[in-house]
């Protein structure tokens, strides 16, 4: 039967301001979110045998109903009322529990893919409403543009203009559960919020935007991450920051060769995951 082969990209947070805690326990945020060209490969196949089957085979990622991609397919299959089977195979390239949004991106990609395969005709807006119930970052990956994300991360406004940059992602094998980071965040009174413009035109301008209120929480537990940030700056990054709840640290570069050399040198010196990718 029908099959789709799709790519689910990772994201980095150029900025993450925590504005306060909500009565439901979630936090109100103000973020700038950017997709990057490190992708999970996802194949979705319709079959005659009813049921949803998800295989990933990556340590730390559940197969079956524990996988967020399974839950995404389940919502749409139930909504369709159809008696078909959905087989999903995930080739996981994005580090897991790393602040790169891999699970959320897989879920968003499955929502968009199953919508197409089952001919449901749901709008992106409707898919985003369904997606936010699976994870706060899911709507961003359906939006598909660099975004100012507010609320819990689901109220999205497209940035007017952002430069195309090289981003070096470094993960020293540290996995951090997002819920733990928010639980250990100490909210402090802050001065007036920095203005976030709609347009940024260079790595130097984006570097001024780089800031993440979750960084002290994760770096407090894993001080090695401060060293990773410095390694990226020494290797020529215009700026470096931890992404999301961590523990991936990224550096931004204008020059491809410098970015590729930084990633290769860090991977060779320390044996860590280090890759140079482009912003999408
Ligand atoms: C920190 C961020 C930044 O982009 O990304 P990651 O580092 O996870 O990639 C996001 O806010 C993560 O969003 P997402 O990963 O979708 O979160 P969810 O699965 O919905 O929530 C996991 C847990 O994080 C906490 N949470 C999440 C979002 C939010 N705005 N406030 C919160 O307090 C809640 O305790 C929730 O139970
Ligand atoms: N398809 C999936 N990809 C990655 N992680 C998944 C997936 N489905 C469920 N998970 C679980 O979700 C947790 C968060 O994963 P991930 O989305 O990679 O991290 P982050 O929220 O830091 O971006 C992991 O502990 C993992 O076990």
Short mmCIF file of C-alpha atoms and ligand atoms in Angstrom, two decimals:
data_model
loop_
_atom_site.label_atom_id
_atom_site.label_comp_id
_atom_site.label_asym_id
_atom_site.label_seq_id
_atom_site.Cartn_x
_atom_site.Cartn_y
_atom_site.Cartn_z
CA UNK A 1 0.00 0.00 0.00
CA UNK A 2 1.05 3.61 0.25
CA UNK A 3 4.32 4.70 1.84
CA UNK A 4 5.97 8.03 2.74
CA UNK A 5 9.65 8.63 3.50
CA UNK A 6 10.05 11.84 5.53
CA UNK A 7 12.72 13.83 7.36
CA UNK A 8 12.12 15.16 10.89
CA UNK A 9 14.60 17.99 11.66
CA UNK A 10 16.05 19.03 15.02
CA UNK A 11 15.74 22.54 16.50
CA UNK A 12 17.88 24.85 18.57
CA UNK A 13 16.63 27.64 20.82
CA UNK A 14 18.46 30.88 19.97
CA UNK A 15 16.68 32.35 22.97
CA UNK A 16 14.65 30.95 25.87
CA UNK A 17 13.19 33.34 28.46
CA UNK A 18 11.07 31.79 31.22
CA UNK A 19 8.43 34.40 32.10
CA UNK A 20 6.70 32.61 34.98
CA UNK A 21 4.98 29.48 36.25
CA UNK A 22 1.36 28.78 35.33
CA UNK A 23 -1.31 27.26 37.58
CA UNK A 24 -1.12 24.00 35.54
CA UNK A 25 2.58 23.62 36.42
CA UNK A 26 3.86 24.48 32.93
CA UNK A 27 5.96 27.61 32.34
CA UNK A 28 5.18 30.61 30.16
CA UNK A 29 8.05 31.16 27.76
CA UNK A 30 9.39 33.52 25.14
CA UNK A 31 11.65 31.68 22.72
CA UNK A 32 13.24 32.04 19.31
CA UNK A 33 13.25 28.58 17.71
CA UNK A 34 15.28 27.59 14.64
CA UNK A 35 15.15 24.29 12.72
CA UNK A 36 18.51 22.79 11.70
CA UNK A 37 19.49 20.16 9.13
CA UNK A 38 20.08 17.21 11.46
CA UNK A 39 17.15 14.89 10.75
CA UNK A 40 15.56 11.64 11.88
CA UNK A 41 14.49 9.56 8.84
CA UNK A 42 10.90 8.36 9.18
CA UNK A 43 9.04 5.93 6.95
CA UNK A 44 5.27 5.57 7.31
CA UNK A 45 3.50 2.71 5.52
CA UNK A 46 -0.22 1.96 5.40
CA UNK A 47 -1.03 -1.74 5.61
CA UNK A 48 -4.11 -3.95 5.66
CA UNK A 49 -3.27 -5.38 9.12
CA UNK A 50 -5.00 -3.05 11.67
CA UNK A 51 -2.93 -1.51 14.48
CA UNK A 52 0.03 0.85 14.83
CA UNK A 53 3.57 -0.48 14.94
CA UNK A 54 6.58 1.75 15.69
CA UNK A 55 10.15 0.50 15.51
CA UNK A 56 13.16 2.62 16.36
CA UNK A 57 15.74 0.34 17.92
CA UNK A 58 17.63 3.21 19.60
CA UNK A 59 18.66 2.93 23.26
CA UNK A 60 16.46 5.19 25.41
CA UNK A 61 13.66 5.40 22.84
CA UNK A 62 10.69 3.09 23.36
CA UNK A 63 9.18 1.05 20.52
CA UNK A 64 5.38 0.84 20.49
CA UNK A 65 2.90 2.96 22.48
CA UNK A 66 5.61 4.62 24.64
CA UNK A 67 6.91 6.35 21.52
CA UNK A 68 5.50 9.84 20.91
CA UNK A 69 5.28 8.97 17.18
CA UNK A 70 2.93 6.06 18.07
CA UNK A 71 0.69 8.45 20.02
CA UNK A 72 0.63 10.91 17.10
CA UNK A 73 -0.48 8.16 14.68
CA UNK A 74 -3.04 6.86 17.21
CA UNK A 75 -4.81 10.24 17.53
CA UNK A 76 -5.24 10.60 13.76
CA UNK A 77 -6.19 6.94 13.17
CA UNK A 78 -8.94 7.18 15.83
CA UNK A 79 -10.11 10.50 14.36
CA UNK A 80 -10.31 8.96 10.86
CA UNK A 81 -12.39 5.97 12.01
CA UNK A 82 -10.52 3.86 9.39
CA UNK A 83 -9.66 0.17 9.88
CA UNK A 84 -6.12 0.27 8.50
CA UNK A 85 -2.66 -0.43 9.87
CA UNK A 86 0.19 2.08 10.19
CA UNK A 87 3.81 0.93 10.29
CA UNK A 88 6.37 3.55 11.34
CA UNK A 89 10.14 3.02 11.22
CA UNK A 90 12.35 5.71 12.79
CA UNK A 91 16.03 5.96 11.94
CA UNK A 92 17.12 8.08 14.90
CA UNK A 93 19.92 10.53 14.03
CA UNK A 94 19.02 13.28 16.55
CA UNK A 95 20.54 12.70 20.03
CA UNK A 96 17.83 11.70 22.55
CA UNK A 97 16.76 13.82 25.56
CA UNK A 98 19.23 16.40 24.31
CA UNK A 99 17.26 19.67 24.00
CA UNK A 100 17.04 19.25 20.21
CA UNK A 101 13.31 18.41 20.10
CA UNK A 102 13.75 15.05 18.35
CA UNK A 103 10.66 13.37 19.81
CA UNK A 104 8.49 16.43 19.14
CA UNK A 105 9.73 16.60 15.55
CA UNK A 106 9.03 12.89 14.98
CA UNK A 107 5.49 13.40 16.32
CA UNK A 108 4.90 16.46 14.10
CA UNK A 109 6.20 14.60 11.03
CA UNK A 110 3.94 11.61 11.74
CA UNK A 111 0.92 13.92 12.17
CA UNK A 112 1.63 15.55 8.78
CA UNK A 113 2.44 12.21 7.09
CA UNK A 114 -0.58 10.27 8.38
CA UNK A 115 -2.85 13.25 7.53
CA UNK A 116 -1.62 12.92 3.93
CA UNK A 117 -1.64 9.10 3.69
CA UNK A 118 -5.16 8.79 5.12
CA UNK A 119 -6.40 11.76 3.02
CA UNK A 120 -7.82 13.48 6.11
CA UNK A 121 -7.34 17.03 4.77
CA UNK A 122 -6.69 18.51 8.24
CA UNK A 123 -5.21 22.04 8.17
CA UNK A 124 -1.81 22.78 9.71
CA UNK A 125 -3.69 24.85 12.32
CA UNK A 126 -5.76 21.79 13.31
CA UNK A 127 -2.64 19.57 13.35
CA UNK A 128 -0.94 22.10 15.66
CA UNK A 129 -3.92 21.99 18.06
CA UNK A 130 -3.70 18.18 18.10
CA UNK A 131 0.12 18.33 18.37
CA UNK A 132 0.35 20.55 21.46
CA UNK A 133 -1.47 17.84 23.45
CA UNK A 134 1.41 15.47 22.61
CA UNK A 135 4.19 17.94 23.50
CA UNK A 136 4.66 21.70 23.84
CA UNK A 137 7.24 21.81 21.01
CA UNK A 138 5.20 19.80 18.47
CA UNK A 139 3.33 22.79 16.87
CA UNK A 140 6.64 24.51 16.03
CA UNK A 141 7.67 21.62 13.77
CA UNK A 142 4.32 21.82 11.91
CA UNK A 143 4.76 25.62 11.55
CA UNK A 144 8.03 25.01 9.61
CA UNK A 145 9.42 28.56 9.97
CA UNK A 146 11.89 30.19 12.36
CA UNK A 147 9.57 31.43 15.08
CA UNK A 148 9.04 33.58 18.11
CA UNK A 149 7.28 31.04 20.36
CA UNK A 150 5.22 32.22 23.32
CA UNK A 151 2.78 30.64 25.78
CA UNK A 152 4.14 27.16 26.55
CA UNK A 153 5.90 27.39 23.19
CA UNK A 154 2.79 26.89 21.07
CA UNK A 155 1.87 30.49 20.15
CA UNK A 156 3.98 31.01 17.07
CA UNK A 157 4.88 34.11 15.06
CA UNK A 158 7.18 33.80 12.05
CA UNK A 159 10.42 35.78 12.33
CA UNK A 160 10.53 38.23 9.40
CA UNK A 161 14.09 37.53 8.33
CA UNK A 162 16.87 35.38 9.77
CA UNK A 163 20.34 34.70 8.35
CA UNK A 164 21.33 31.29 6.99
CA UNK A 165 24.06 30.07 9.35
CA UNK A 166 26.15 27.00 10.16
CA UNK A 167 25.43 25.51 13.55
CA UNK A 168 27.79 23.08 15.30
CA UNK A 169 25.90 20.80 17.69
CA UNK A 170 27.91 19.16 20.48
CA UNK A 171 26.51 16.61 22.93
CA UNK A 172 28.99 15.13 25.40
CA UNK A 173 26.76 12.08 26.02
CA UNK A 174 24.72 13.80 28.75
CA UNK A 175 20.95 13.15 28.67
CA UNK A 176 18.69 15.53 30.58
CA UNK A 177 14.94 15.00 31.18
CA UNK A 178 13.09 18.25 30.34
CA UNK A 179 10.71 17.90 33.31
CA UNK A 180 13.68 17.71 35.74
CA UNK A 181 15.12 20.98 34.42
CA UNK A 182 11.84 22.90 34.79
CA UNK A 183 11.37 21.43 38.29
CA UNK A 184 14.81 22.66 39.38
CA UNK A 185 14.49 26.14 37.87
CA UNK A 186 14.49 28.97 40.43
CA UNK A 187 12.47 31.88 39.08
CA UNK A 188 14.01 35.27 39.87
CA UNK A 189 12.79 38.84 39.38
CA UNK A 190 14.23 40.21 36.15
CA UNK A 191 14.64 43.67 34.74
CA UNK A 192 12.75 44.83 31.64
CA UNK A 193 12.64 42.13 28.98
CA UNK A 194 15.10 42.53 26.10
CA UNK A 195 13.36 43.46 22.88
CA UNK A 196 13.31 40.64 20.31
CA UNK A 197 13.29 42.07 16.80
CA UNK A 198 11.69 40.37 13.79
CA UNK A 199 14.86 40.57 11.71
CA UNK A 200 18.46 39.53 12.29
CA UNK A 201 20.98 39.66 9.46
CA UNK A 202 24.29 38.13 10.61
CA UNK A 203 25.86 35.66 13.04
CA UNK A 204 27.02 38.66 15.12
CA UNK A 205 23.43 39.92 15.43
CA UNK A 206 22.10 36.44 16.30
CA UNK A 207 24.88 36.13 18.91
CA UNK A 208 23.35 39.12 20.73
CA UNK A 209 20.07 37.20 20.92
CA UNK A 210 21.63 34.06 22.45
CA UNK A 211 20.39 33.52 26.03
CA UNK A 212 18.72 30.60 27.81
CA UNK A 213 17.19 30.79 31.32
CA UNK A 214 17.42 26.96 31.63
CA UNK A 215 21.19 26.99 31.08
CA UNK A 216 22.18 27.65 34.75
CA UNK A 217 20.04 24.68 35.87
CA UNK A 218 21.58 22.12 33.51
CA UNK A 219 25.11 23.61 33.58
CA UNK A 220 24.92 23.70 37.39
CA UNK A 221 24.50 19.93 37.38
CA UNK A 222 26.91 19.36 34.46
CA UNK A 223 29.69 22.05 34.60
CA UNK A 224 31.40 20.32 31.65
CA UNK A 225 28.89 22.12 29.44
CA UNK A 226 30.54 25.49 30.20
CA UNK A 227 33.77 23.97 28.89
CA UNK A 228 31.96 22.85 25.71
CA UNK A 229 30.69 26.42 25.16
CA UNK A 230 34.26 27.75 25.49
CA UNK A 231 35.61 25.07 23.11
CA UNK A 232 33.16 26.25 20.43
CA UNK A 233 34.15 29.91 20.91
CA UNK A 234 37.85 29.00 20.73
CA UNK A 235 37.12 27.05 17.52
CA UNK A 236 35.73 30.24 15.93
CA UNK A 237 32.02 30.34 16.84
CA UNK A 238 30.51 33.84 16.89
CA UNK A 239 28.39 32.75 19.87
CA UNK A 240 27.56 29.56 21.81
CA UNK A 241 24.64 28.46 23.97
CA UNK A 242 22.92 25.39 25.44
CA UNK A 243 19.80 24.41 23.45
CA UNK A 244 16.44 24.05 25.27
CA UNK A 245 16.73 22.04 28.47
CA UNK A 246 20.11 20.66 27.30
CA UNK A 247 22.47 19.12 27.31
CA UNK A 248 23.38 19.82 23.66
CA UNK A 249 25.47 22.96 23.25
CA UNK A 250 25.65 24.74 19.90
CA UNK A 251 27.89 27.32 18.28
CA UNK A 252 26.91 29.60 15.40
CA UNK A 253 29.24 30.17 12.44
CA UNK A 254 29.06 32.09 9.15
CA UNK A 255 31.81 30.05 7.47
CA UNK A 256 31.15 26.41 6.48
CA UNK A 257 34.82 25.33 6.56
CA UNK A 258 35.39 26.77 10.06
CA UNK A 259 32.19 25.08 11.32
CA UNK A 260 33.10 21.70 9.81
CA UNK A 261 36.64 21.87 11.24
CA UNK A 262 35.30 22.79 14.70
CA UNK A 263 32.92 19.78 14.69
CA UNK A 264 35.59 17.37 13.39
CA UNK A 265 38.22 18.59 15.90
CA UNK A 266 35.86 18.34 18.91
CA UNK A 267 34.63 14.87 17.85
CA UNK A 268 38.24 13.66 17.35
CA UNK A 269 39.57 15.18 20.60
CA UNK A 270 36.78 14.05 22.92
CA UNK A 271 34.80 11.32 21.10
CA UNK A 272 31.57 13.28 21.55
CA UNK A 273 28.66 13.73 19.14
CA UNK A 274 29.66 16.88 17.18
CA UNK A 275 28.12 17.83 13.83
CA UNK A 276 28.06 20.90 11.60
CA UNK A 277 24.63 21.50 10.04
CA UNK A 278 22.87 24.40 8.32
CA UNK A 279 19.87 26.32 9.57
CA UNK A 280 16.68 25.47 7.62
C1 LIG B 1 12.73 23.08 26.87
C2 LIG B 1 12.10 23.01 25.50
C3 LIG B 1 12.41 24.32 24.76
O1 LIG B 1 12.14 24.24 23.39
O2 LIG B 1 12.60 21.99 24.67
P1 LIG B 1 13.49 20.63 24.93
O3 LIG B 1 14.73 21.02 25.66
O4 LIG B 1 12.66 19.67 25.72
O5 LIG B 1 13.80 20.11 23.56
C4 LIG B 1 10.56 22.91 25.62
O6 LIG B 1 10.04 23.94 26.44
C5 LIG B 1 10.07 21.58 26.09
O7 LIG B 1 8.94 21.26 25.37
P2 LIG B 1 8.48 19.70 25.22
O8 LIG B 1 9.71 18.83 25.22
O9 LIG B 1 7.56 19.60 24.08
O10 LIG B 1 7.77 19.54 26.59
P3 LIG B 1 6.60 18.56 27.06
O11 LIG B 1 6.94 17.17 26.65
O12 LIG B 1 5.30 19.16 26.66
O13 LIG B 1 6.78 18.72 28.65
C6 LIG B 1 7.72 18.04 29.43
C7 LIG B 1 7.69 18.65 30.82
O14 LIG B 1 8.38 19.92 30.82
C8 LIG B 1 7.73 20.88 31.62
N1 LIG B 1 7.37 22.06 30.79
C9 LIG B 1 7.36 21.97 29.43
C10 LIG B 1 7.07 23.09 28.66
C11 LIG B 1 6.79 24.31 29.33
N2 LIG B 1 6.50 25.42 28.64
N3 LIG B 1 6.81 24.39 30.69
C12 LIG B 1 7.11 23.27 31.43
O15 LIG B 1 7.12 23.35 32.66
C13 LIG B 1 6.52 20.20 32.22
O16 LIG B 1 6.88 19.75 33.50
C14 LIG B 1 6.29 19.00 31.31
O17 LIG B 1 5.73 17.92 31.99
N1 LIG B 2 10.34 9.31 18.85
C1 LIG B 2 11.04 9.63 19.95
N2 LIG B 2 12.25 10.20 19.83
C2 LIG B 2 12.96 10.55 20.93
N3 LIG B 2 12.56 10.34 22.19
C3 LIG B 2 11.36 9.77 22.37
C4 LIG B 2 10.55 9.39 21.26
N4 LIG B 2 9.42 8.87 21.75
C5 LIG B 2 9.51 8.93 23.09
N5 LIG B 2 10.67 9.47 23.49
C6 LIG B 2 11.10 9.74 24.89
O1 LIG B 2 11.02 11.17 25.08
C7 LIG B 2 12.10 11.66 25.89
C8 LIG B 2 12.55 13.03 25.37
O2 LIG B 2 13.16 12.88 24.16
P1 LIG B 2 13.60 14.02 23.10
O3 LIG B 2 12.43 14.54 22.36
O4 LIG B 2 14.71 13.43 22.30
O5 LIG B 2 14.25 15.14 24.02
P2 LIG B 2 14.11 16.71 24.22
O6 LIG B 2 12.75 16.96 24.85
O7 LIG B 2 15.23 17.07 25.15
O8 LIG B 2 14.24 17.40 22.92
C9 LIG B 2 13.17 10.58 25.87
O9 LIG B 2 13.49 10.23 27.19
C10 LIG B 2 12.56 9.38 25.13
O10 LIG B 2 12.59 8.18 25.87
#
